[in-house]
Amino acid sequence: MGTRKKVHAFVRVKPTDDFAHEMIRYGDDKRSIDIHLKKDIRRGVVNNQQIDWSFKLDGVLHDASQDLVYETVAKDVVSQALNGYNGTIMCYGQTGAGKTYTMTGATENYKHRGILPRALQQVFRMIEERPTHAITVRVSYLEIYNESLFDLLSTLPYVGPSVTPMTIVENPQGVFIKGLSVHLTSQEEDAFSLLFEGETNRIIASHTMNKNSSRSHCIFTIYLEAHSRTLSEEKYITSKINLVDLAGSERLGKSGSEGRVLKEATYINKSLSFLEQAIIALGDQKRDHIPFRQCKLTHALKDSLGGNCNMVLVTNIYGEAAQLEETLSSLRFASRMKLVTTEPAINEKYDAERMVKNLEKELALLKQELAIHDSLTNRTFVTYEAMDEIQIAEINSQVRRYLEGTLDEIDIINLRQIKEVFNQFRVVLSQQEQEVESTLRRKYTLIDRNDFAAISAVQKAGLVDVDGHLVGEPEGQNFGLGVAPFSTKPGKKAKSKKTFKEPLSSLARKEGASSPVNGKDLDYVSTSKTQLVPSSKDGDVKDMLSRDRETSSIEPLPSDFPKEELRPIRPDTPPSKPVAFEEFKNERGSEINRIFKENKSILNERRKRASETTQRINAIKREIDVTKEALDFQKSLREKQGEYENKGLMIIDEEEFLLILKLKDLKKQYRSEYQDLRDLRAEIQYCQHLVDQCRHRLLMEFDIWYNESFVIPEDMQMALKPGGSIRPGMVPVNRIVSLGEDDQDKFSQLQQRVLPEGPDSISFYNAKVKTEQKHNYLKTMMGLQQAHRK
C-alpha cells in the first residue's frame, strides 16, 4: 500500500461587484482566508459572539481563470491516474456559487470549459505521448436525484433504459454501480459527445439565487487501463478518475423554493448533511465506524472518501456580505476535509491470457532442460509429453495381461506412466463390474433389500412370500430362481396382471433403476412408458431446437400485409396500444403469439423442475450434515474409549462403518442431483433466449402493424408501395423537414478554418454540434408526431 496523505482543499471565490472587502481577507501566501463579522449591538453589553475566523487551505483562487484553476487543482491528479493511481475531484458549495461552472464550464465557449473537458483532453494527450502502452478509456455518467440513481447516458440508442433499478454494490475490488452503462471511447471527440449527451439529460430548475440550478449530484467517471506493448509481463495497471459535481446547499428562506423544487432541496440538504457527518467521522482518528451507507452519495463515494485515492476538494463560495453565513459553513466543511487522510496506491492487476502464455513458455524451457539432463544420464527414451491413444491402449493391454497372469511385471518408465497404469486398473475393474451386473440382469430380477416399495410390489404379485423367499423354493435348495412369465402362471387372472404392472412401472420410473425388471417379461411396461414419458433431456432439447428453428424461420410480414381489395375503414382516433395489441395477437400476430406462449410454458416447466431439484439437493445436504455430525461423534467416542489396530489398520465398529457408507451414498446422490441442476439451468437459459426472441419479434411486428393501420397516412402508404411516387433517394416536397443542417455544416467548416482558440478545440466543437443536431432532430420528430395526432 502507499503512504497516507491528506486531502487537498482549495477555495474558489465567485467574482462579484459587491465584494465584502472589510469582512473577507486573503493571506499573503494565497493559502489562508480570514472572515471578520461586526458585533451585533442588539445583544447587549455582554456579548460573547465570535466575530473572527481563520481557515488554512491549500490555495485560494480569487479572480482565477479556468486555465489557472485546472493547472492548480486537477492536472497532477489526472497525470497520476495514468500511472495507476485513482483520483477524485469534488466541487462543493452553496447553490449558485459556481460549482457546475468550475467542473463543466460553459459548453458554448471552448475557452471557458471546465475541469471535466480539460481532464478528458489531458488524458488523450498523455496517451499520444505513451506509444509504448496500449491504454483504453471508458466513461460513465451517474446522477443521484432525490436518493435515486440514474444513468445520464441511457438515452443513447444502443443503451436504452434499464429494466431493473440501479444499485450500489461492494466487492473486494471496491464499490461499483450495478446497471450503470460504461462506454468505450477511442477518440477525444467521442468522449466529448458522451459528456454533452449526459449534460443535456441533467435535471435543473430555477429559483431566486440561480436560474439554472443543478437539482442532483452528478459523478462523471473516467476508467483507464494500461497494458505494456514492449514487455510481455502479465501485469497491467488500472485507475479511475471521479469528477463529482455536487448540488448546492440551500437556505429555503433565501431561495424561495416551492413544490417540486422544495422537495429536491430537502433531499439535497439531507445528503450533504450525511456527507459532512461522514467527513467528520473520517477526520476523527478514534472513530471505528464511518456512516457511509446513510445515503446514496456517501455510499457511491466510499472509495474516494478516505480510500485508495488522490482526492481534491474545490469549495465554491460567494464574496458578498449577504451570503457570509453560508460562506462560513462551506469553509468549515473544507477545513474538516483537510483532516481526512487517504492511502493512494498503484492498482496492479494480472492478465490471465498473458499469464498463460508466459507459463507455457516457461514450461517449454523446463522440458528442454529435462531433455538435456536425460540425454546426459542416458535416459533418452523418457518422454514428458501427454500420452496418446496408442500408448494408453498399450498400457491397458499390459494391465489385462498382468491380471491374467501372462505378464510377470510392468516396466516403469516415468511418473506419468505410473498414473496411467493405476487409471487402467480402475478402468478394467469398472468394466468387469459392469459385465457381472449385466449378466445377472439378463438372468434375474434384482431387487434391493432396502427398497421396501419393490419388495411390497413383488409380494403382492405372489413372487415372494412374507419371509422374503421365492415362491416354490425348497429350503436349502436353490429351486425356482428367476421370475416366470405371466403367461406360464396358472390361476392368474387379468386383474393380477394389472396389479403387478402398476408397481413395476413405478419402479422402472425411479432414477438409478434400483430394481430393474427383465426386459423380455415386461416389454409392454417399457413400451407404455416410452409412449407416455419421453426422455426428459433429448426430447426437450429437440423440442427447443425445433422451436428455435420455427421462431427464426418466421418470414417478416410485408408492410402492406394483409392484401385486400377493400381496406377497412380507419378510425378517426387510433385505439390505445393495449387494446390494439390484443387485436394484433388474435389476428396478424397469432402465430408468433402461439410460439411465444409455448416457449414460455416450456420455460416455466423447466423452472419448476429446477426448483424441485434444488429442494432435493438442500434436503440431501441437510442429511449429509446430520450424518457428518453423527460420524464425528462416533470418532470422538472411539478416541475417548481407545483405538484398536490390527496389522496397522484401524478397527472401527459397525455403526461408524454404516455411517461412512451412508455418507458416501449421500455424496454420490448430491453430485448426481447437482449435475441435473446444472443441465436444467443450461436449458432454462436457452429457453429464456427463445422467449426473449419471440417477445422482441412480437413487439416489433406489432409496431409495424400499428403504424400501418393507424399512424402512417394512407396517401403515404400508397406512395411507399412498389410503383408509388417515392423512389430510393427521393422525398415528396410537401414532406421535407428542414433542420437547418446546411447552416450547421457551414458553421462547422468555418470553425475548422478559423478557430480563435487554436486547433485543440476542433474535437470540442464537433462533439457540441453533433449533439445539438441530434437533439434538434428529436425535437422536430416529436413535433411532427404531435401535429399528426391533432
XYZ file of N, CA and C in Angstrom, residues 99-216:
354
model
N -20.227 25.950 -8.840
C -19.693 24.575 -8.839
C -19.724 23.967 -10.243
N -20.893 24.038 -10.895
C -21.013 23.463 -12.235
C -20.125 24.187 -13.227
N -19.982 25.507 -13.089
C -19.091 26.257 -13.972
C -17.642 25.804 -13.768
N -17.255 25.543 -12.515
C -15.894 25.080 -12.251
C -15.680 23.673 -12.804
N -16.671 22.787 -12.640
C -16.495 21.404 -13.049
C -16.677 21.227 -14.565
N -17.775 21.747 -15.115
C -18.079 21.538 -16.536
C -17.733 22.752 -17.386
N -17.964 23.941 -16.852
C -17.708 25.160 -17.605
C -18.856 25.492 -18.534
N -18.624 26.458 -19.409
C -19.611 26.853 -20.411
C -19.343 26.057 -21.677
N -20.276 25.181 -22.042
C -20.060 24.327 -23.208
C -20.158 25.110 -24.515
N -20.704 26.331 -24.466
C -20.798 27.130 -25.691
C -19.460 27.748 -26.068
N -18.572 27.896 -25.104
C -17.298 28.574 -25.348
C -16.153 27.663 -24.942
N -15.274 27.399 -25.887
C -14.153 26.489 -25.619
C -13.220 27.055 -24.551
N -13.041 28.358 -24.539
C -12.108 28.978 -23.592
C -12.593 28.834 -22.161
N -13.908 28.774 -21.983
C -14.495 28.718 -20.633
C -14.853 27.295 -20.219
N -14.294 26.298 -20.886
C -14.577 24.913 -20.495
C -13.988 24.650 -19.108
N -14.573 23.691 -18.400
C -14.203 23.469 -17.011
C -13.211 22.330 -16.823
N -13.172 21.809 -15.578
C -12.204 20.773 -15.224
C -12.464 19.493 -16.012
N -13.738 19.129 -16.176
C -14.072 17.841 -16.772
C -13.603 17.736 -18.236
N -13.979 18.666 -19.134
C -13.477 18.538 -20.516
C -11.964 18.690 -20.614
N -11.364 19.488 -19.752
C -9.903 19.621 -19.774
C -9.233 18.320 -19.337
N -9.835 17.621 -18.370
C -9.275 16.337 -17.942
C -9.331 15.316 -19.080
N -10.446 15.295 -19.836
C -10.532 14.393 -20.981
C -9.454 14.701 -22.011
N -9.241 16.005 -22.266
C -8.199 16.388 -23.219
C -6.817 15.944 -22.739
N -6.537 16.152 -21.453
C -5.220 15.777 -20.927
C -5.009 14.264 -21.018
N -6.053 13.479 -20.754
C -5.923 12.020 -20.820
C -5.514 11.590 -22.223
N -6.199 12.106 -23.240
C -5.882 11.681 -24.611
C -4.545 12.246 -25.085
N -4.166 13.417 -24.607
C -2.842 13.946 -24.961
C -1.740 13.071 -24.369
N -1.909 12.641 -23.132
C -0.888 11.805 -22.494
C -0.843 10.409 -23.121
N -1.995 9.917 -23.602
C -1.992 8.615 -24.290
C -1.159 8.699 -25.568
N -1.276 9.824 -26.296
C -0.474 10.001 -27.506
C 1.015 10.061 -27.192
N 1.361 10.534 -26.007
C 2.771 10.644 -25.622
C 3.334 9.331 -25.093
N 2.495 8.283 -24.977
C 2.952 6.986 -24.467
C 2.708 5.896 -25.506
N 3.479 5.874 -26.582
C 3.264 4.843 -27.610
C 3.643 3.446 -27.150
N 4.382 3.327 -26.038
C 4.794 2.005 -25.553
C 3.701 1.303 -24.766
N 2.566 1.979 -24.548
C 1.469 1.381 -23.780
C 0.182 1.426 -24.591
N -0.600 0.366 -24.474
C -1.954 0.326 -25.049
C -2.935 0.703 -23.946
N -3.499 1.888 -24.037
C -4.349 2.437 -22.974
C -5.771 2.556 -23.505
N -6.721 1.960 -22.793
C -8.137 2.066 -23.146
C -8.823 3.015 -22.178
N -9.770 3.784 -22.717
C -10.502 4.786 -21.934
C -11.988 4.451 -21.999
N -12.617 4.395 -20.840
C -14.065 4.191 -20.759
C -14.640 5.264 -19.841
N -15.893 5.651 -20.069
C -16.517 6.701 -19.257
C -17.926 6.268 -18.865
N -18.403 6.828 -17.765
C -19.791 6.649 -17.317
C -20.242 7.953 -16.671
N -21.563 8.142 -16.622
C -22.118 9.397 -16.081
C -23.310 9.040 -15.193
N -23.156 9.228 -13.890
C -24.178 8.858 -12.903
C -24.819 10.109 -12.325
N -26.134 10.047 -12.124
C -26.876 11.135 -11.483
C -27.611 10.583 -10.261
N -27.506 11.291 -9.132
C -28.236 10.929 -7.910
C -29.272 12.017 -7.671
N -30.526 11.686 -7.938
C -31.624 12.651 -7.861
C -32.666 12.125 -6.881
N -32.906 12.896 -5.819
C -33.887 12.501 -4.792
C -33.620 11.088 -4.278
N -32.338 10.782 -4.000
C -31.907 9.488 -3.460
C -32.215 8.328 -4.416
N -32.274 8.610 -5.713
C -32.427 7.573 -6.725
C -31.282 7.695 -7.726
N -30.834 6.550 -8.260
C -29.711 6.531 -9.193
C -30.231 6.511 -10.621
N -29.613 7.342 -11.479
C -29.998 7.413 -12.886
C -28.738 7.433 -13.751
N -28.867 6.810 -14.912
C -27.775 6.786 -15.894
C -28.031 7.894 -16.903
N -27.176 8.904 -16.921
C -27.375 10.034 -17.822
C -27.082 9.672 -19.276
N -26.473 8.517 -19.530
C -26.176 8.092 -20.895
C -27.121 6.988 -21.364
N -28.221 6.783 -20.660
C -29.172 5.733 -21.047
C -30.003 6.128 -22.258
N -29.959 7.406 -22.664
C -30.734 7.845 -23.831
C -30.062 7.472 -25.142
N -28.833 6.976 -25.084
C -28.163 6.555 -26.313
C -28.898 5.362 -26.912
N -28.978 5.275 -28.249
C -29.809 4.211 -28.860
C -29.329 2.804 -28.560
N -28.033 2.604 -28.358
C -27.538 1.250 -28.101
C -27.514 0.911 -26.615
N -28.017 1.800 -25.753
C -28.074 1.516 -24.310
C -29.503 1.231 -23.896
N -30.362 2.224 -24.013
C -31.754 2.047 -23.640
C -31.947 2.125 -22.136
N -33.175 2.364 -21.688
C -33.439 2.451 -20.249
C -33.294 1.106 -19.568
N -32.842 1.122 -18.310
C -32.642 -0.112 -17.556
C -33.974 -0.623 -17.026
N -34.165 -1.942 -17.109
C -35.409 -2.551 -16.617
C -35.418 -2.577 -15.096
N -34.296 -2.949 -14.494
C -34.189 -3.009 -13.044
C -33.500 -1.752 -12.525
N -33.881 -1.270 -11.347
C -33.229 -0.072 -10.808
C -31.763 -0.334 -10.486
N -30.950 0.710 -10.641
C -29.525 0.581 -10.363
C -29.284 0.498 -8.852
N -28.263 -0.244 -8.486
C -27.926 -0.417 -7.075
C -26.425 -0.257 -6.885
N -26.039 0.070 -5.665
C -24.623 0.210 -5.314
C -24.167 -1.105 -4.701
N -23.111 -1.681 -5.259
C -22.619 -2.998 -4.853
C -21.168 -2.862 -4.413
N -20.825 -3.580 -3.338
C -19.450 -3.591 -2.846
C -18.852 -4.976 -3.051
N -17.591 -5.002 -3.438
C -16.841 -6.249 -3.546
C -15.404 -5.981 -3.121
N -14.553 -7.002 -3.055
C -13.165 -6.765 -2.613
C -12.424 -5.744 -3.456
N -12.825 -5.557 -4.738
C -12.142 -4.589 -5.595
C -12.620 -3.160 -5.345
N -13.740 -2.969 -4.642
C -14.227 -1.624 -4.372
C -15.727 -1.533 -4.538
N -16.200 -0.295 -4.763
C -17.625 -0.008 -4.906
C -17.916 0.268 -6.379
N -18.985 -0.338 -6.904
C -19.389 -0.041 -8.273
C -20.910 -0.018 -8.343
N -21.418 0.611 -9.404
C -22.857 0.784 -9.589
C -23.353 -0.281 -10.547
N -24.183 -1.171 -10.061
C -24.743 -2.237 -10.896
C -25.851 -1.660 -11.772
N -25.709 -1.830 -13.087
C -26.691 -1.303 -14.028
C -26.262 -0.023 -14.706
N -25.135 0.560 -14.300
C -24.640 1.792 -14.922
C -23.855 1.436 -16.180
N -24.201 2.076 -17.302
C -23.535 1.772 -18.572
C -22.155 2.433 -18.613
N -21.172 1.686 -19.107
C -19.796 2.173 -19.257
C -19.456 2.108 -20.743
N -18.930 3.211 -21.305
C -18.767 3.359 -22.745
C -17.292 3.489 -23.104
N -16.885 2.680 -24.079
C -15.512 2.723 -24.578
C -15.357 3.904 -25.533
N -14.317 4.720 -25.335
C -14.049 5.873 -26.191
C -12.619 5.780 -26.684
N -12.456 5.805 -27.991
C -11.124 5.737 -28.578
C -10.630 7.086 -29.055
N -11.506 8.083 -29.108
C -11.127 9.409 -29.569
C -11.641 10.466 -28.612
N -10.980 11.601 -28.658
C -11.367 12.720 -27.791
C -12.757 13.224 -28.135
N -13.080 13.248 -29.417
C -14.390 13.746 -29.839
C -15.514 12.859 -29.326
N -15.304 11.525 -29.315
C -16.322 10.610 -28.785
C -16.570 10.857 -27.301
N -15.500 11.114 -26.556
C -15.654 11.390 -25.123
C -16.444 12.673 -24.895
N -16.168 13.714 -25.692
C -16.922 14.965 -25.563
C -18.392 14.755 -25.913
N -18.668 13.925 -26.928
C -20.064 13.662 -27.294
C -20.822 13.008 -26.137
N -20.178 12.063 -25.454
C -20.818 11.435 -24.290
C -21.027 12.441 -23.172
N -20.057 13.333 -22.968
C -20.202 14.362 -21.926
C -21.379 15.269 -22.232
N -21.484 15.762 -23.479
C -22.577 16.676 -23.831
C -23.923 15.961 -23.802
N -23.937 14.666 -24.176
C -25.179 13.890 -24.105
C -25.670 13.808 -22.662
N -24.758 13.550 -21.735
C -25.154 13.490 -20.329
C -25.576 14.831 -19.779
N -24.911 15.902 -20.223
C -25.253 17.239 -19.719
C -26.669 17.635 -20.118
N -27.089 17.245 -21.325
C -28.456 17.597 -21.745
C -29.515 16.841 -20.953
N -29.141 15.749 -20.304
C -30.115 14.949 -19.542
C -30.149 15.310 -18.067
N -29.292 16.218 -17.624
C -29.286 16.586 -16.205
C -30.546 17.365 -15.844
N -30.937 17.240 -14.581
C -32.143 17.909 -14.093
C -31.740 19.252 -13.485
N -32.314 20.323 -14.013
C -32.049 21.667 -13.490
C -33.371 22.345 -13.201
N -33.318 23.394 -12.388
C -34.511 24.172 -12.050
C -34.076 25.600 -11.748
N -35.055 26.479 -11.616
C -34.770 27.899 -11.398
C -35.353 28.343 -10.068
N -34.564 29.148 -9.334
C -35.078 29.817 -8.138
C -34.397 31.174 -8.046
N -34.647 31.888 -6.961
C -34.203 33.289 -6.876
C -32.686 33.429 -6.870
N -31.948 32.401 -6.443
C -30.500 32.519 -6.332
C -29.763 31.957 -7.548
N -30.440 31.177 -8.391
C -29.764 30.577 -9.536
C -30.817 30.209 -10.577
N -30.661 30.720 -11.803
C -31.627 30.430 -12.866
C -31.478 29.001 -13.377
N -30.259 28.460 -13.341
C -30.002 27.100 -13.821
C -29.356 26.286 -12.703
N -30.137 26.019 -11.673
C -29.608 25.328 -10.501
C -29.644 23.815 -10.723
N -28.521 23.158 -10.493
C -28.478 21.693 -10.595
C -29.247 21.094 -9.428
N -30.168 20.184 -9.739
C -31.014 19.589 -8.702
C -30.582 18.171 -8.361
N -29.371 17.801 -8.724
C -28.905 16.444 -8.447
C -27.389 16.457 -8.331
